[in-house]
Short mmCIF file of C-alpha atoms in Angstrom, two decimals:
data_model
loop_
_atom_site.label_atom_id
_atom_site.label_comp_id
_atom_site.label_asym_id
_atom_site.label_seq_id
_atom_site.Cartn_x
_atom_site.Cartn_y
_atom_site.Cartn_z
CA MET A 1 0.00 0.02 -0.12
CA LEU A 2 2.85 2.50 0.53
CA MET A 3 4.49 1.81 -2.50
CA THR A 4 1.12 2.65 -3.87
CA LEU A 5 1.12 6.01 -2.51
CA ILE A 6 4.62 6.93 -2.86
CA GLN A 7 3.85 6.19 -6.74
CA LYS A 8 0.76 8.20 -6.66
CA GLU A 9 2.36 11.19 -5.23
CA ILE A 10 5.43 10.71 -7.76
CA MET A 11 3.25 10.85 -10.50
CA HIS A 12 1.50 14.18 -8.96
CA HIS A 13 4.40 15.98 -8.82
CA ILE A 14 5.87 14.90 -12.11
CA LEU A 15 3.22 16.29 -13.58
CA SER A 16 3.11 19.30 -11.58
CA VAL A 17 4.77 22.92 -12.78
CA ARG A 18 7.22 22.85 -9.83
CA PHE A 19 8.71 19.61 -11.07
CA VAL A 20 9.43 21.47 -14.25
CA ALA A 21 10.99 24.44 -12.55
CA LEU A 22 12.94 21.87 -10.44
CA LEU A 23 14.22 20.15 -13.49
CA LEU A 24 15.62 23.36 -15.05
CA MET A 25 17.33 24.82 -12.50
CA CYS A 26 19.03 21.60 -11.25
CA LEU A 27 20.09 21.34 -15.47
CA LEU A 28 20.99 24.57 -16.21
CA LEU A 29 22.59 25.70 -12.74
CA ILE A 30 24.98 22.99 -11.11
CA PRO A 31 26.64 22.09 -13.94
CA LEU A 32 27.04 25.90 -15.06
CA THR A 33 28.23 26.66 -11.31
CA LEU A 34 30.45 24.21 -10.86
CA SER A 35 32.13 24.58 -14.51
CA ILE A 36 32.52 28.42 -13.45
CA GLY A 37 33.90 27.57 -10.42
CA TYR A 38 36.70 25.57 -11.38
CA ARG A 39 37.90 28.24 -13.90
CA ASN A 40 37.99 30.87 -11.43
CA TYR A 41 40.15 28.31 -9.00
CA GLN A 42 42.28 27.54 -11.39
CA GLN A 43 43.26 31.71 -12.17
CA ASN A 44 43.21 31.99 -8.90
CA LEU A 45 46.36 28.95 -8.81
CA VAL A 46 48.20 30.64 -11.50
CA ASP A 47 48.15 33.92 -9.23
CA TYR A 48 49.11 32.45 -6.28
CA GLN A 49 52.27 30.36 -7.96
CA GLU A 50 52.93 34.13 -10.04
CA THR A 51 52.99 35.48 -6.67
CA VAL A 52 54.87 32.95 -4.87
CA LYS A 53 57.48 33.49 -7.76
CA LEU A 54 57.73 37.05 -7.66
CA ALA A 55 58.43 37.07 -3.43
CA ASN A 56 61.36 35.16 -4.60
CA ILE A 57 61.68 34.11 -0.50
CA GLU A 58 64.19 31.20 -1.41
CA GLU A 59 66.75 33.88 -2.08
CA ALA A 60 66.24 35.97 0.68
CA LYS A 61 69.48 36.52 3.13
CA MET A 62 70.09 38.73 6.08
CA ASN A 63 72.81 40.07 8.05
CA PRO A 64 71.34 40.88 11.35
CA LYS A 65 74.06 43.58 12.39
CA MET A 66 73.07 45.82 9.50
CA GLY A 67 69.62 46.46 11.49
CA LEU A 68 66.28 46.12 10.38
CA LYS A 69 63.03 48.69 10.47
CA PRO A 70 60.31 47.16 12.58
CA GLU A 71 57.97 47.82 9.92
CA LEU A 72 59.45 45.80 7.37
CA GLU A 73 57.97 42.74 5.67
CA VAL A 74 61.00 40.27 5.32
CA SER A 75 59.18 37.73 4.19
CA LYS A 76 55.20 36.21 3.53
CA LEU A 77 53.03 33.60 3.85
CA PHE A 78 50.91 33.05 1.01
CA LEU A 79 47.51 31.60 0.85
CA LYS A 80 47.04 28.84 -1.46
CA PRO A 81 43.17 28.13 -2.82
CA ALA A 82 41.94 25.01 -1.91
CA PRO A 83 40.84 22.81 -4.90
CA LEU A 84 37.31 22.25 -3.40
CA SER A 85 36.35 25.85 -3.26
CA VAL A 86 34.90 24.82 -6.49
CA PHE A 87 32.01 23.80 -4.41
CA ALA A 88 31.94 26.56 -1.84
CA ASN A 89 33.81 29.62 -2.01
CA GLY A 90 33.70 30.32 1.78
CA LEU A 91 36.09 32.78 3.35
CA GLY A 92 38.97 31.81 0.16
CA ASP A 93 38.34 35.65 -0.81
CA ALA A 94 37.70 36.97 2.53
CA LEU A 95 40.73 36.12 3.98
CA PRO A 96 43.85 38.00 3.57
CA SER A 97 46.67 37.18 0.35
CA TYR A 98 49.23 36.82 2.62
CA LEU A 99 50.95 37.33 6.04
CA GLY A 100 53.38 39.68 6.31
CA MET A 101 56.32 39.10 8.83
CA THR A 102 57.75 41.79 10.41
CA ARG A 103 59.56 42.72 13.81
CA ASN A 104 56.06 44.73 15.12
CA GLY A 105 53.96 41.37 14.26
CA ILE A 106 52.23 40.00 11.45
CA THR A 107 50.60 42.09 9.14
CA GLN A 108 48.04 40.76 6.45
CA GLY A 109 47.63 41.48 2.63
CA ALA A 110 44.66 42.63 0.96
CA PRO A 111 41.89 39.95 0.43
CA ALA A 112 41.03 38.89 -3.44
CA LEU A 113 37.76 40.97 -2.73
CA VAL A 114 39.46 44.04 -2.63
CA SER A 115 40.64 43.87 -6.40
CA ASP A 116 37.08 42.57 -7.34
CA SER A 117 34.96 44.34 -4.96
CA LEU A 118 32.38 45.32 -7.37
CA SER A 119 31.02 41.88 -8.27
CA TYR A 120 30.68 41.07 -4.29
CA LEU A 121 27.72 43.68 -4.04
CA LEU A 122 25.88 41.64 -6.16
CA GLY A 123 26.75 38.28 -4.17
CA HIS A 124 28.55 34.83 -4.93
CA LEU A 125 27.42 32.14 -6.77
CA ASP A 126 28.30 28.36 -6.18
CA PHE A 127 27.39 25.10 -5.06
CA LEU A 128 26.65 26.21 -1.69
CA PHE A 129 24.63 28.94 -2.42
CA LEU A 130 22.39 26.77 -4.69
CA VAL A 131 21.71 24.13 -2.15
CA GLY A 132 21.07 26.59 0.96
CA THR A 133 19.26 29.23 -1.03
CA VAL A 134 17.35 28.21 -4.16
CA PHE A 135 17.15 24.32 -3.08
CA SER A 136 16.00 25.06 0.13
CA LEU A 137 13.33 27.25 -1.43
CA LEU A 138 12.22 24.49 -3.80
CA ALA A 139 11.92 22.10 -0.96
CA LEU A 140 9.49 24.25 0.93
CA LEU A 141 7.36 24.95 -2.46
CA PHE A 142 7.13 20.85 -3.05
CA THR A 143 5.69 20.34 0.68
CA PHE A 144 4.00 23.39 1.43
CA ASP A 145 0.43 21.68 0.01
CA ALA A 146 1.29 18.28 1.06
CA VAL A 147 -1.56 17.95 3.69
CA ALA A 148 -3.18 21.60 3.32
CA GLY A 149 -3.97 21.25 -0.49
CA GLU A 150 -5.86 17.75 -0.01
CA ARG A 151 -7.68 19.11 3.00
CA GLU A 152 -8.80 22.24 1.09
CA ALA A 153 -10.02 20.38 -1.89
CA GLY A 154 -11.35 17.83 0.33
CA THR A 155 -9.45 14.76 -0.85
CA LEU A 156 -7.62 14.08 2.62
CA ARG A 157 -11.56 13.24 4.36
CA ILE A 158 -12.07 10.73 1.25
CA THR A 159 -8.72 9.08 1.18
CA LEU A 160 -8.61 8.59 4.73
CA SER A 161 -12.56 7.23 5.19
CA ASN A 162 -10.79 3.71 3.93
CA SER A 163 -8.78 1.62 6.25
CA LEU A 164 -5.40 3.67 5.57
CA PRO A 165 -3.31 4.61 8.35
CA ARG A 166 -2.40 8.58 8.93
CA ASP A 167 1.38 7.73 9.24
CA LEU A 168 1.29 5.58 5.92
CA PHE A 169 -0.58 8.81 3.91
CA LEU A 170 2.27 11.09 5.55
CA TRP A 171 5.03 8.92 5.06
CA SER A 172 3.91 8.69 1.31
CA LYS A 173 4.09 12.77 0.84
CA LEU A 174 7.30 13.02 2.24
CA ILE A 175 9.25 9.93 0.53
CA GLY A 176 7.24 10.50 -2.74
CA GLY A 177 7.82 14.19 -2.90
CA TYR A 178 11.56 13.55 -1.93
CA LEU A 179 12.46 11.31 -4.38
CA VAL A 180 10.99 13.44 -7.21
CA PHE A 181 13.15 16.22 -5.91
CA VAL A 182 16.59 14.59 -5.40
CA VAL A 183 16.46 12.59 -8.84
CA PRO A 184 16.84 15.49 -11.02
CA PHE A 185 19.18 17.13 -8.32
CA LEU A 186 21.57 13.93 -8.18
CA VAL A 187 21.28 13.37 -12.03
CA SER A 188 22.67 17.32 -12.67
CA LEU A 189 25.13 17.02 -9.81
CA LEU A 190 26.61 14.07 -11.75
CA PHE A 191 26.27 15.50 -14.94
CA GLY A 192 28.68 18.59 -13.57
CA LEU A 193 30.99 16.38 -11.86
CA LEU A 194 31.55 14.72 -15.55
CA VAL A 195 31.82 18.59 -16.85
CA LEU A 196 34.58 19.12 -13.76
CA VAL A 197 36.49 16.21 -14.74
CA TRP A 198 36.33 17.00 -18.60
CA GLN A 199 37.88 20.35 -17.25
CA GLY A 200 40.89 18.46 -15.64
CA PHE A 201 39.22 18.67 -11.92
CA PRO A 202 41.33 15.91 -9.90
CA LEU A 203 38.13 14.02 -8.75
CA GLY A 204 39.47 10.87 -8.09
CA GLU A 205 42.09 11.86 -5.62
CA PRO A 206 42.02 10.22 -2.28
CA GLU A 207 41.69 13.84 -0.47
CA ILE A 208 39.23 14.89 -2.69
CA PHE A 209 36.51 11.93 -4.06
CA PRO A 210 35.16 11.29 -0.24
CA ARG A 211 35.04 14.86 0.43
CA VAL A 212 32.26 15.35 -2.66
CA MET A 213 30.57 12.39 -1.51
CA SER A 214 30.14 13.83 1.84
CA LEU A 215 29.17 17.14 0.90
CA ILE A 216 26.35 15.65 -1.23
CA VAL A 217 25.16 13.42 1.63
CA VAL A 218 25.12 16.83 3.89
CA SER A 219 23.32 18.59 0.75
CA LEU A 220 20.15 16.10 0.98
CA LEU A 221 20.39 15.64 4.83
CA TYR A 222 19.75 19.81 4.30
CA ILE A 223 17.07 19.31 1.55
CA GLY A 224 15.06 16.71 4.14
CA VAL A 225 15.24 19.50 6.62
CA PHE A 226 13.33 22.15 4.62
CA PHE A 227 11.35 18.97 3.40
CA ALA A 228 9.99 18.52 7.00
CA ILE A 229 9.63 22.10 7.57
CA GLY A 230 7.67 22.32 4.71
CA THR A 231 5.43 19.52 6.00
CA VAL A 232 5.12 20.69 9.50
CA ILE A 233 3.46 23.64 7.98
CA SER A 234 0.93 22.32 5.65
CA THR A 235 -0.16 19.94 8.98
CA TYR A 236 -0.70 22.89 10.76
CA LEU A 237 -2.78 25.23 8.53
CA ASP A 238 -5.82 24.25 6.64
CA ASN A 239 -5.41 26.70 3.62
CA SER A 240 -2.73 26.18 0.84
CA LYS A 241 -2.29 30.05 0.39
CA THR A 242 -1.80 30.56 3.97
CA ALA A 243 0.43 27.88 4.20
CA LEU A 244 2.48 29.26 1.24
CA ILE A 245 2.78 32.89 3.01
CA LEU A 246 4.04 31.09 5.99
CA ALA A 247 6.50 28.95 4.18
CA PHE A 248 7.94 31.86 2.41
CA THR A 249 8.44 33.78 5.44
CA VAL A 250 9.95 30.91 7.44
CA TRP A 251 12.46 30.54 4.38
CA VAL A 252 13.47 34.35 4.71
CA PHE A 253 14.18 34.38 8.43
CA ALA A 254 15.97 31.15 8.25
CA VAL A 255 17.92 31.54 5.18
CA LEU A 256 18.25 35.03 4.93
CA ILE A 257 18.13 36.64 8.22
CA THR A 258 18.46 34.77 11.06
CA PRO A 259 22.41 33.38 10.27
CA ARG A 260 23.28 37.22 9.51
CA VAL A 261 21.51 38.61 12.70
CA GLY A 262 23.33 36.09 14.99
CA PHE A 263 26.87 37.69 14.21
CA LEU A 264 25.79 41.18 13.90
CA ALA A 265 24.53 40.33 17.61
CA ALA A 266 27.70 39.13 18.68
CA LYS A 267 29.35 42.40 18.08
CA PHE A 268 27.11 44.31 20.68
CA ILE A 269 27.40 41.26 23.18
CA ALA A 270 31.09 40.98 22.72
CA PRO A 271 32.60 44.04 21.22
CA THR A 272 36.13 43.89 20.41
CA GLN A 273 39.17 45.48 18.69
CA THR A 274 39.90 45.70 14.99
CA LEU A 275 42.94 43.74 14.06
CA GLN A 276 44.42 47.01 12.19
CA SER A 277 43.86 48.68 16.04
CA VAL A 278 46.05 45.56 17.60
CA TYR A 279 48.87 46.40 15.10
CA LEU A 280 49.28 49.97 15.64
CA GLU A 281 49.32 49.40 19.67
CA LYS A 282 52.35 46.99 19.22
CA THR A 283 53.77 49.84 17.00
CA ALA A 284 52.77 52.46 19.49
CA LEU A 285 54.64 49.84 22.45
CA ARG A 286 57.68 49.60 20.20
CA GLU A 287 57.83 53.54 19.90
CA ASN A 288 57.39 54.03 23.32
CA PHE A 289 60.17 51.38 24.36
CA ASN A 290 62.54 52.71 21.63
CA ALA A 291 62.34 56.26 22.83
CA GLU A 292 63.16 55.36 26.55
CA LEU A 293 65.84 53.10 25.54
CA GLU A 294 67.21 55.80 23.30
CA GLU A 295 67.13 58.06 26.53
CA LYS A 296 68.91 55.75 28.49
CA LYS A 297 71.33 54.86 25.66
CA GLN A 298 72.30 58.38 25.38
CA LYS A 299 73.34 58.38 29.35
CA ILE A 300 75.47 55.80 28.98
CA HIS A 301 77.10 56.98 25.85
CA ASP A 302 77.61 60.47 27.14
CA GLU A 303 78.65 59.15 30.59
CA PHE A 304 81.31 56.35 28.86
CA TRP A 305 82.86 59.20 26.71
CA LYS A 306 83.08 61.60 29.60
CA SER A 307 84.98 59.24 31.53
CA ARG A 308 87.08 58.33 28.44
CA SER A 309 88.15 61.88 28.08
CA LYS A 310 89.33 62.00 31.35
CA ASN A 311 91.83 59.11 30.70
CA GLN A 312 93.15 59.91 27.41
CA PRO A 313 96.64 61.99 27.34
CA GLN A 314 96.07 65.74 26.03
CA PRO A 315 97.93 67.14 23.76
CA THR A 316 100.94 69.27 24.77
CA SER A 317 100.32 71.52 21.81
CA THR A 318 97.85 73.17 19.74
CA SER A 319 99.66 71.95 16.19
CA GLU A 320 98.25 69.57 13.76
CA ALA A 321 100.66 66.85 14.30
CA ASP A 322 100.15 66.67 17.82
CA ILE A 323 96.67 66.48 17.72
CA GLU A 324 96.78 63.87 15.06
CA LYS A 325 98.95 61.67 17.22
CA THR A 326 96.69 62.01 20.26
CA LEU A 327 93.80 60.60 18.07
CA GLU A 328 95.63 57.91 16.74
CA ALA A 329 96.80 56.91 20.48
CA HIS A 330 93.04 56.97 21.31
CA PHE A 331 91.96 55.04 18.34
CA ALA A 332 94.91 52.71 18.43
CA SER A 333 93.15 49.62 20.19
CA GLY A 334 91.06 49.58 16.56
CA PHE A 335 87.24 50.06 17.45
CA GLY A 336 88.01 49.23 21.21
CA PRO A 337 85.97 51.51 23.06
CA THR A 338 83.08 51.17 20.68
CA LYS A 339 83.16 47.32 21.39
CA GLU A 340 83.22 47.86 25.51
CA LEU A 341 80.46 50.90 24.91
CA ASP A 342 78.35 48.39 22.91
CA LYS A 343 78.76 45.65 26.11
CA LYS A 344 77.35 47.99 28.39
CA VAL A 345 74.21 49.01 25.96
CA GLU A 346 73.91 45.31 25.06
CA PRO A 347 71.99 44.15 28.54
CA LEU A 348 69.99 47.27 27.81
CA GLU A 349 68.64 46.43 24.62
CA GLU A 350 67.84 42.76 25.59
CA GLU A 351 66.03 44.12 28.88
CA PHE A 352 63.83 45.85 26.32
CA ARG A 353 63.57 43.68 23.54
CA GLN A 354 61.99 41.49 25.94
CA LYS A 355 59.49 43.88 27.39
CA PHE A 356 58.17 44.62 24.13
CA LYS A 357 58.06 40.90 23.35
CA GLU A 358 56.15 40.73 26.71
CA GLY A 359 53.89 43.48 25.73
CA ALA A 360 53.04 42.42 22.09
CA ASP A 361 52.15 39.13 23.46
CA GLU A 362 49.65 40.03 25.88
CA ILE A 363 48.04 42.54 23.16
CA GLU A 364 47.77 39.83 21.07
CA ARG A 365 46.46 37.22 23.75
CA ARG A 366 43.41 39.80 24.58
CA TYR A 367 42.92 40.47 21.25
CA LYS A 368 42.43 36.50 20.35
CA ARG A 369 40.54 36.25 23.59
CA GLU A 370 38.14 38.76 22.60
CA LYS A 371 37.77 38.02 18.90
CA ALA A 372 37.03 34.00 20.00
CA ARG A 373 34.41 34.94 22.58
CA GLN A 374 32.88 37.50 19.47
CA GLU A 375 33.10 34.39 17.48
CA ALA A 376 31.95 32.11 19.81
CA VAL A 377 28.44 33.96 20.58
CA GLY A 378 27.58 34.40 16.84
CA GLU A 379 28.09 31.08 15.70
CA ILE A 380 25.67 29.86 18.95
CA LEU A 381 23.24 32.59 17.96
CA SER A 382 23.26 31.67 14.01
CA ARG A 383 23.11 28.16 14.42
CA ILE A 384 19.34 28.45 15.59
CA THR A 385 18.75 27.82 11.88
CA PRO A 386 19.55 24.51 9.74
CA THR A 387 21.30 27.17 7.21
CA SER A 388 24.13 28.21 9.11
CA SER A 389 24.90 24.26 9.80
CA LEU A 390 25.05 23.52 6.34
CA ILE A 391 27.39 26.75 5.91
CA TYR A 392 29.79 25.50 8.80
CA LEU A 393 29.60 22.14 7.34
CA THR A 394 29.84 22.60 3.87
CA THR A 395 33.25 25.18 3.96
CA ASN A 396 34.94 22.91 6.40
CA LEU A 397 34.69 19.80 4.03
CA THR A 398 35.75 22.08 1.23
CA GLN A 399 38.35 23.33 3.40
CA THR A 400 37.64 27.24 2.72
CA GLY A 401 35.63 28.09 6.26
CA LYS A 402 36.76 28.32 9.44
CA ALA A 403 38.78 25.29 10.11
CA LYS A 404 41.35 26.49 7.00
CA ARG A 405 41.29 30.01 8.40
CA ASP A 406 42.46 28.90 11.66
CA ASN A 407 44.96 26.46 10.36
CA TYR A 408 45.96 29.42 8.22
CA PHE A 409 46.60 32.06 11.10
CA GLN A 410 48.25 29.61 13.38
CA THR A 411 50.73 28.56 10.39
CA GLY A 412 51.56 32.00 10.40
CA ASP A 413 52.04 32.14 14.18
CA ARG A 414 54.49 29.65 14.31
CA TYR A 415 56.34 31.19 11.28
CA TYR A 416 56.54 34.22 12.76
CA ASP A 417 57.98 32.51 15.85
CA ALA A 418 60.33 30.63 13.83
CA LEU A 419 61.78 34.01 12.25
CA ASP A 420 61.82 35.58 15.62
CA THR A 421 64.05 32.78 16.57
CA ASP A 422 66.38 32.98 13.58
CA TRP A 423 66.06 36.44 12.86
CA PHE A 424 64.41 39.10 14.91
CA SER A 425 65.85 38.19 18.07
CA LYS A 426 69.50 38.43 16.32
CA VAL A 427 68.84 42.07 15.20
CA VAL A 428 71.48 44.53 16.45
CA ASP A 429 70.16 47.63 16.80
CA HIS A 430 72.98 49.24 19.25
CA VAL A 431 75.68 48.58 18.00
CA SER A 432 77.66 51.95 17.44
CA MET A 433 79.84 50.98 14.49
CA ARG A 434 78.88 48.65 11.97
CA ILE A 435 81.34 46.01 10.98
CA VAL A 436 79.31 43.52 8.31
CA ALA A 437 81.08 40.01 7.84
CA ALA A 438 80.00 37.32 5.79
CA TYR A 439 79.50 34.86 7.75
CA ASP A 440 77.02 36.94 10.40
CA THR A 441 74.49 36.52 6.99
CA VAL A 442 71.44 34.49 8.15
CA GLN A 443 69.32 32.48 5.18
CA MET A 444 65.64 32.96 5.24
CA THR A 445 63.67 30.71 6.99
CA GLN A 446 61.25 29.14 4.19
CA PRO A 447 57.52 29.57 4.70
CA PRO A 448 55.87 26.13 6.13
CA PRO A 449 53.16 24.98 4.17
CA LEU A 450 49.58 24.39 6.04
CA GLU A 451 48.51 21.61 7.43
CA THR A 452 45.74 19.93 5.90
CA THR A 453 42.97 17.79 8.07
CA THR A 454 41.78 14.30 7.08
CA LEU A 455 38.34 13.66 6.15
CA GLY A 456 37.72 11.71 9.65
CA GLU A 457 38.95 15.22 11.62
CA THR A 458 36.92 17.60 9.54
CA LEU A 459 33.56 15.52 10.28
CA GLY A 460 34.91 15.36 13.98
CA GLN A 461 35.33 18.96 14.22
CA SER A 462 31.65 19.62 12.51
CA MET A 463 30.21 17.16 14.56
CA VAL A 464 27.95 19.82 16.17
CA ASP A 465 26.71 20.85 12.57
CA ILE A 466 26.07 17.02 12.03
CA LEU A 467 24.08 16.47 14.68
CA LEU A 468 22.33 19.75 14.66
CA LEU A 469 20.87 19.01 10.85
CA CYS A 470 19.83 15.34 12.10
CA PHE A 471 18.60 17.13 14.91
CA PHE A 472 15.77 19.31 12.95
CA ALA A 473 15.16 16.27 10.78
CA VAL A 474 14.08 14.48 13.46
CA VAL A 475 12.14 16.69 15.49
CA LEU A 476 10.68 18.48 12.77
CA THR A 477 9.40 15.41 11.26
CA THR A 478 8.12 13.99 14.28
CA GLY A 479 6.19 17.10 15.03
CA ALA A 480 4.58 16.81 11.54
CA PHE A 481 3.55 13.19 12.34
CA LEU A 482 2.07 14.11 16.41
CA LYS A 483 -0.02 17.13 14.95
CA PHE A 484 -1.46 15.23 11.68
CA PHE A 485 -2.28 12.26 13.99
CA ARG A 486 -4.13 14.55 16.82
CA SER A 487 -5.72 16.54 13.41
CA ASP A 488 -9.36 16.82 13.64
CA ILE A 489 -10.12 15.73 9.44
#
């Protein structure tokens, strides 16, 4: 009996205008979007490779005794585009194109959206947008009148007057409509994947294929959630027009408004500094320390040369020959006096360097705590809707989301620590007379590669979003059945 009802529901949807609209959108949008996404990825990859070549970090060298301006970027960690950005661009264009290493801290290069900012006024079109926005609306259009339409037409009372269990009737509505929906979706997606492979996309690689399959499963689960939402609305209302208006309203709030309101509210609940203000604060701290250091160095300098002048023999005559002999005697030991002065200044220099490092680390820790708290509040508030869970989960699977961003900045911190050990801590600012030798030259420390997480680790990090999508699907479906069982037909 269930199969007969499912077949009836399938035929009902196939003969409707909604199915035609779904079929056209799937066949046109999915392959086109994937093809355009792959072309963008190829262009971004070429730009990345050319930029790395121009940076020419491999040949960079430095002599610590030559000094180094605090604001000078001695090296850059570039962000490599992710292959799976074909499916979800995520934070790829919003993240800084590189992290610059300076003695004052880490600077950030302009993100890609700066050079292509006008297109972002209209939004970004990718597979994630299609699933999260377009197909979620179509799912509601497939189910808003599943029960309300039959109740309004009077066919529901006739159907249930026979010995037909209500649960079978509702299951046929859900399963039949869902099958009609996902078959064109999967066929179009398969065609889109074939187009990608034809263009050269490495779909068969072990790090890519399982993630694409996981992405498909997540998309089907998300569509199922909106089928459940539409069914709940249909069981609670008797009029199909009212159900359509309510379904569209729920979609607007669930997809367009609530995910954005969460982070807007977080900025008021947990405000924080901007990254630029943090960098300026570090710069001001260094300038203050340098001013204080120069003042103390000047005192040491004056006292040193004053004591030296008392101990030096004075010329017995004012002839040029006698003065020249006295000066020669003064510097007879080469750079002895300056070396002795450097030894007096070196502990003071090291003391101030350590003070700056402690102050800069404290500024950085405070900023990270504030930022993490604000982001946590925003994530909690945005997860009220399943769309946010889809976005977080999908961007983690495609390595273009929060996990990629955190890995990027953590790698930058590790690279900065390595440069601080090999370079910045060896820079000598206090040398009175510099003697540059070839053996003092230090080879540039190479930027480390970004670590990639396995699929298991990614799913573990996204377990909250997976459980939330399952929770929404189960709870909403259960609510629809409970309401339908108690309804007075």
